[in-house]
Short mmCIF file of C-alpha atoms and ligand atoms in Angstrom, two decimals:
data_model
loop_
_atom_site.label_atom_id
_atom_site.label_comp_id
_atom_site.label_asym_id
_atom_site.label_seq_id
_atom_site.Cartn_x
_atom_site.Cartn_y
_atom_site.Cartn_z
CA MET A 18 -16.02 64.67 -27.34
CA LYS A 19 -19.58 63.58 -28.01
CA LYS A 20 -19.06 63.15 -31.45
CA ASN A 21 -16.19 60.96 -30.70
CA TRP A 22 -17.89 58.23 -28.89
CA ILE A 23 -21.00 58.23 -31.23
CA GLN A 24 -18.66 57.33 -34.17
CA TYR A 25 -17.94 54.17 -32.24
CA SER A 26 -21.54 53.10 -31.02
CA TYR A 27 -21.38 50.09 -33.09
CA LEU A 28 -18.97 48.57 -30.63
CA PHE A 29 -22.07 48.27 -28.38
CA THR A 30 -23.23 45.96 -30.58
CA ILE A 31 -20.66 43.84 -31.29
CA LEU A 32 -19.87 43.98 -27.50
CA PHE A 33 -23.65 42.95 -26.71
CA PHE A 34 -23.25 39.59 -28.63
CA VAL A 35 -19.76 38.88 -27.63
CA LEU A 36 -21.07 39.25 -23.78
CA GLY A 37 -23.84 36.75 -24.45
CA PHE A 38 -21.20 34.17 -25.09
CA PHE A 39 -19.74 34.66 -21.47
CA ASN A 40 -23.12 34.97 -19.74
CA ILE A 41 -26.32 35.07 -21.57
CA VAL A 42 -27.82 37.33 -18.37
CA PHE A 43 -25.77 40.36 -20.05
CA ALA A 44 -28.50 39.95 -23.02
CA TRP A 45 -30.64 42.19 -20.40
CA ILE A 46 -28.68 44.90 -21.52
CA GLY A 47 -30.77 44.64 -24.83
CA PHE A 48 -33.39 46.27 -22.98
CA PHE A 49 -31.69 49.51 -23.19
CA CYS A 50 -31.94 49.42 -27.04
CA LEU A 51 -35.97 48.70 -26.56
CA ILE A 52 -36.56 51.79 -24.12
CA LEU A 53 -33.92 54.61 -25.24
CA PRO A 54 -35.74 55.28 -28.36
CA PHE A 55 -38.85 56.35 -26.37
CA VAL A 56 -36.87 58.24 -23.48
CA PHE A 57 -35.22 60.41 -26.25
CA VAL A 58 -38.71 61.02 -28.29
CA ILE A 59 -40.18 62.18 -24.59
CA LYS A 60 -36.79 64.15 -23.77
CA ASP A 61 -36.06 65.95 -26.94
CA ASN A 62 -39.27 65.28 -28.79
CA LYS A 63 -37.60 63.91 -31.92
CA LYS A 64 -35.98 60.53 -32.65
CA THR A 65 -32.35 61.42 -31.04
CA TRP A 66 -31.24 57.91 -30.71
CA CYS A 67 -32.23 56.96 -34.40
CA GLN A 68 -30.49 59.85 -35.71
CA SER A 69 -27.08 60.01 -33.46
CA TYR A 70 -26.89 57.16 -30.93
CA CYS A 71 -28.23 54.15 -32.39
CA PRO A 72 -25.28 51.24 -32.21
CA ARG A 73 -26.84 49.14 -34.85
CA SER A 74 -27.47 51.63 -37.43
CA ASN A 75 -23.97 52.57 -36.61
CA LEU A 76 -22.81 49.31 -37.36
CA PHE A 77 -24.67 49.31 -40.54
CA ASN A 78 -23.35 52.28 -41.75
CA ARG A 79 -20.00 51.40 -41.09
CA LEU A 80 -19.89 47.94 -42.36
CA PHE A 81 -21.49 48.55 -45.84
CA ALA A 82 -19.62 51.57 -46.44
CA VAL A 83 -17.01 49.46 -47.42
CA ILE A 84 -19.09 46.25 -48.59
CA GLY A 85 -22.60 45.74 -49.99
CA ASN A 86 -24.34 46.42 -53.10
CA LYS A 87 -25.85 49.94 -52.38
CA ARG A 88 -28.81 49.38 -54.28
CA THR A 89 -32.31 50.85 -53.46
CA ALA A 90 -34.61 48.47 -51.89
CA PRO A 91 -37.70 46.86 -53.50
CA LYS A 92 -40.84 49.15 -53.17
CA TRP A 93 -42.50 46.50 -50.92
CA LEU A 94 -39.89 46.86 -48.34
CA LEU A 95 -39.94 50.44 -48.28
CA ASN A 96 -43.79 51.30 -48.84
CA GLY A 97 -45.19 50.07 -45.35
CA LYS A 98 -45.52 46.44 -46.07
CA GLY A 99 -42.09 45.74 -44.58
CA LYS A 100 -42.68 47.93 -41.59
CA ARG A 101 -45.84 45.70 -40.94
CA ILE A 102 -44.23 42.62 -41.51
CA MET A 103 -41.80 43.38 -38.78
CA LEU A 104 -43.76 44.72 -36.52
CA THR A 105 -46.12 41.90 -36.49
CA TYR A 106 -42.96 39.74 -36.03
CA PHE A 107 -42.06 41.88 -33.13
CA ALA A 108 -45.20 41.82 -31.58
CA ILE A 109 -45.61 38.13 -31.64
CA ASN A 110 -42.15 37.69 -30.51
CA PHE A 111 -42.32 40.20 -27.58
CA PHE A 112 -45.86 38.65 -26.44
CA MET A 113 -44.09 35.17 -26.64
CA ILE A 114 -41.04 36.41 -24.65
CA CYS A 115 -43.35 37.81 -21.83
CA LEU A 116 -45.62 34.62 -21.79
CA THR A 117 -42.82 32.35 -21.94
CA THR A 118 -41.11 34.20 -19.11
CA LEU A 119 -43.82 34.29 -16.89
CA MET A 120 -44.73 30.54 -17.36
CA VAL A 121 -40.89 29.91 -16.16
CA PHE A 122 -41.43 32.22 -13.40
CA LEU A 123 -44.26 30.44 -12.35
CA ASP A 124 -42.68 27.05 -12.53
CA LYS A 125 -45.21 25.99 -15.09
CA ARG A 126 -42.57 25.04 -17.82
CA ASP A 127 -38.79 24.87 -18.02
CA PRO A 128 -36.44 27.46 -19.31
CA LEU A 129 -35.41 27.45 -23.07
CA GLU A 130 -31.58 27.79 -22.69
CA LYS A 131 -31.42 27.92 -26.66
CA VAL A 132 -30.46 30.87 -29.03
CA ARG A 133 -33.23 30.78 -32.11
CA PHE A 134 -33.78 32.53 -35.41
CA LEU A 135 -36.89 33.80 -35.89
CA MET A 136 -38.41 32.05 -32.96
CA ALA A 137 -38.34 28.78 -34.70
CA PHE A 138 -35.18 27.82 -35.96
CA GLN A 139 -32.55 26.56 -33.00
CA LEU A 140 -29.13 27.71 -33.98
CA PRO A 141 -26.53 25.20 -34.14
CA TRP A 142 -24.37 26.13 -30.89
CA THR A 143 -24.79 26.04 -27.20
CA MET A 144 -23.82 29.39 -25.60
CA PRO A 145 -20.31 28.88 -23.70
CA ASN A 146 -21.13 30.64 -20.50
CA LEU A 147 -17.51 31.37 -20.23
CA LEU A 148 -18.24 33.60 -17.07
CA ASP A 149 -19.88 32.23 -14.20
CA ILE A 150 -21.73 35.05 -12.02
CA GLY A 151 -23.62 32.43 -9.76
CA ALA A 152 -26.84 30.85 -9.97
CA MET A 153 -29.44 32.94 -11.46
CA PRO A 154 -33.30 32.18 -11.33
CA ASP A 155 -34.56 30.10 -14.50
CA TRP A 156 -36.82 33.09 -15.65
CA VAL A 157 -33.70 35.38 -15.71
CA VAL A 158 -31.75 33.03 -17.95
CA HIS A 159 -34.63 32.21 -20.06
CA LEU A 160 -35.39 35.99 -20.44
CA GLY A 161 -31.79 36.50 -21.54
CA PHE A 162 -31.71 33.77 -24.17
CA ARG A 163 -34.93 35.02 -25.51
CA VAL A 164 -33.77 38.71 -25.93
CA TYR A 165 -30.62 37.67 -27.28
CA SER A 166 -32.59 35.66 -29.78
CA MET A 167 -34.62 38.71 -30.71
CA MET A 168 -31.67 40.86 -31.15
CA LEU A 169 -29.59 38.13 -32.98
CA THR A 170 -32.62 37.84 -35.63
CA THR A 171 -33.30 41.59 -36.30
CA THR A 172 -29.51 42.12 -36.68
CA ILE A 173 -29.10 39.28 -38.84
CA ILE A 174 -32.02 40.49 -41.13
CA GLY A 175 -30.43 43.89 -40.81
CA LEU A 176 -26.97 42.88 -42.18
CA LEU A 177 -28.89 40.92 -44.86
CA VAL A 178 -31.03 43.70 -46.36
CA GLY A 179 -28.07 46.23 -45.53
CA TYR A 180 -25.55 44.04 -47.60
CA LEU A 181 -28.22 43.48 -50.56
CA TYR A 182 -29.50 47.19 -50.39
CA ARG A 183 -28.29 50.47 -48.72
CA ALA A 184 -26.77 50.30 -45.65
CA ARG A 185 -29.47 51.59 -43.43
CA THR A 186 -32.43 49.55 -45.12
CA TRP A 187 -33.16 47.92 -41.81
CA CYS A 188 -34.07 51.45 -40.36
CA ALA A 189 -37.03 51.39 -43.03
CA ILE A 190 -38.60 48.45 -41.29
CA CYS A 191 -37.18 48.52 -37.67
CA PRO A 192 -39.86 48.03 -35.35
CA MET A 193 -38.07 50.29 -32.66
CA GLY A 194 -38.28 53.15 -35.07
CA THR A 195 -41.69 52.57 -36.53
CA LEU A 196 -42.85 52.53 -32.75
CA SER A 197 -40.66 55.46 -31.89
CA SER A 198 -42.38 57.36 -34.86
CA LEU A 199 -45.75 56.50 -33.61
CA ALA A 200 -45.04 57.69 -30.11
CA LEU A 201 -43.51 60.98 -31.77
CA ARG A 202 -46.85 61.65 -33.43
CA LYS A 203 -48.59 61.16 -30.18
CA THR A 204 -46.33 63.79 -28.53
CA ASP A 205 -46.66 66.19 -31.36
CA ALA A 206 -50.37 65.94 -31.22
CA LYS A 207 -50.38 66.23 -27.51
CA LEU A 208 -48.38 69.37 -27.32
CA LYS A 209 -50.57 71.08 -30.09
CA VAL A 210 -53.23 70.52 -27.83
CA PHE A 211 -51.59 72.17 -24.92
CA HIS A 212 -50.86 75.15 -27.42
S1 LIG B 24 -34.64 52.72 -36.80
FE1 LIG B 24 -33.96 50.99 -35.65
S2 LIG B 24 -32.10 50.58 -36.40
FE2 LIG B 24 -32.43 52.45 -37.15
S3 LIG B 24 -31.49 54.00 -35.69
FE3 LIG B 24 -33.77 53.63 -35.07
S4 LIG B 24 -33.72 52.10 -33.70
FE4 LIG B 24 -31.70 51.73 -34.75
#
């Protein structure tokens, strides 16, 4: 039963982006993808999320089983440089998300109700907001747009490298994968101290 739904976890990725068209507040679901890898590291002392559940890697596996070049990625992408670039991007993006959300919360700036690629490039469409779920505080809407933008950016990059190279090339540079590896190393080190 468990195996059955894991096969279809890629649907969560698609659902996430579709739900954003209904109401951007659904993008808050993206926080699960930020938190769950660490929950599993703490619970199982291994990267269960990456190995079994991650909807995004499941999408890449599925999609690039039928299309894509299936070539080995260049060394710079796999040898740590790619990881550092993506981790730096993620840290800056996360910091900016927190800062701007705080500014909106404090009424010091207007919410940015646009989807952006790589923080700077505005995408040429407006989210249609097909489902009215009532008035939401500006900072909640702002955060929804920012999380949606971050998830979209990383998914587009993942799709690009997955198409150009092997299906899960993104996993070699994914900030969540990198950070959960670091968390795992810390957990291991702690366990060694206690034994
Ligand atoms: S490295 Fe990132 S994309 Fe790959 S399985 Fe882990 S969380 Fe998912």
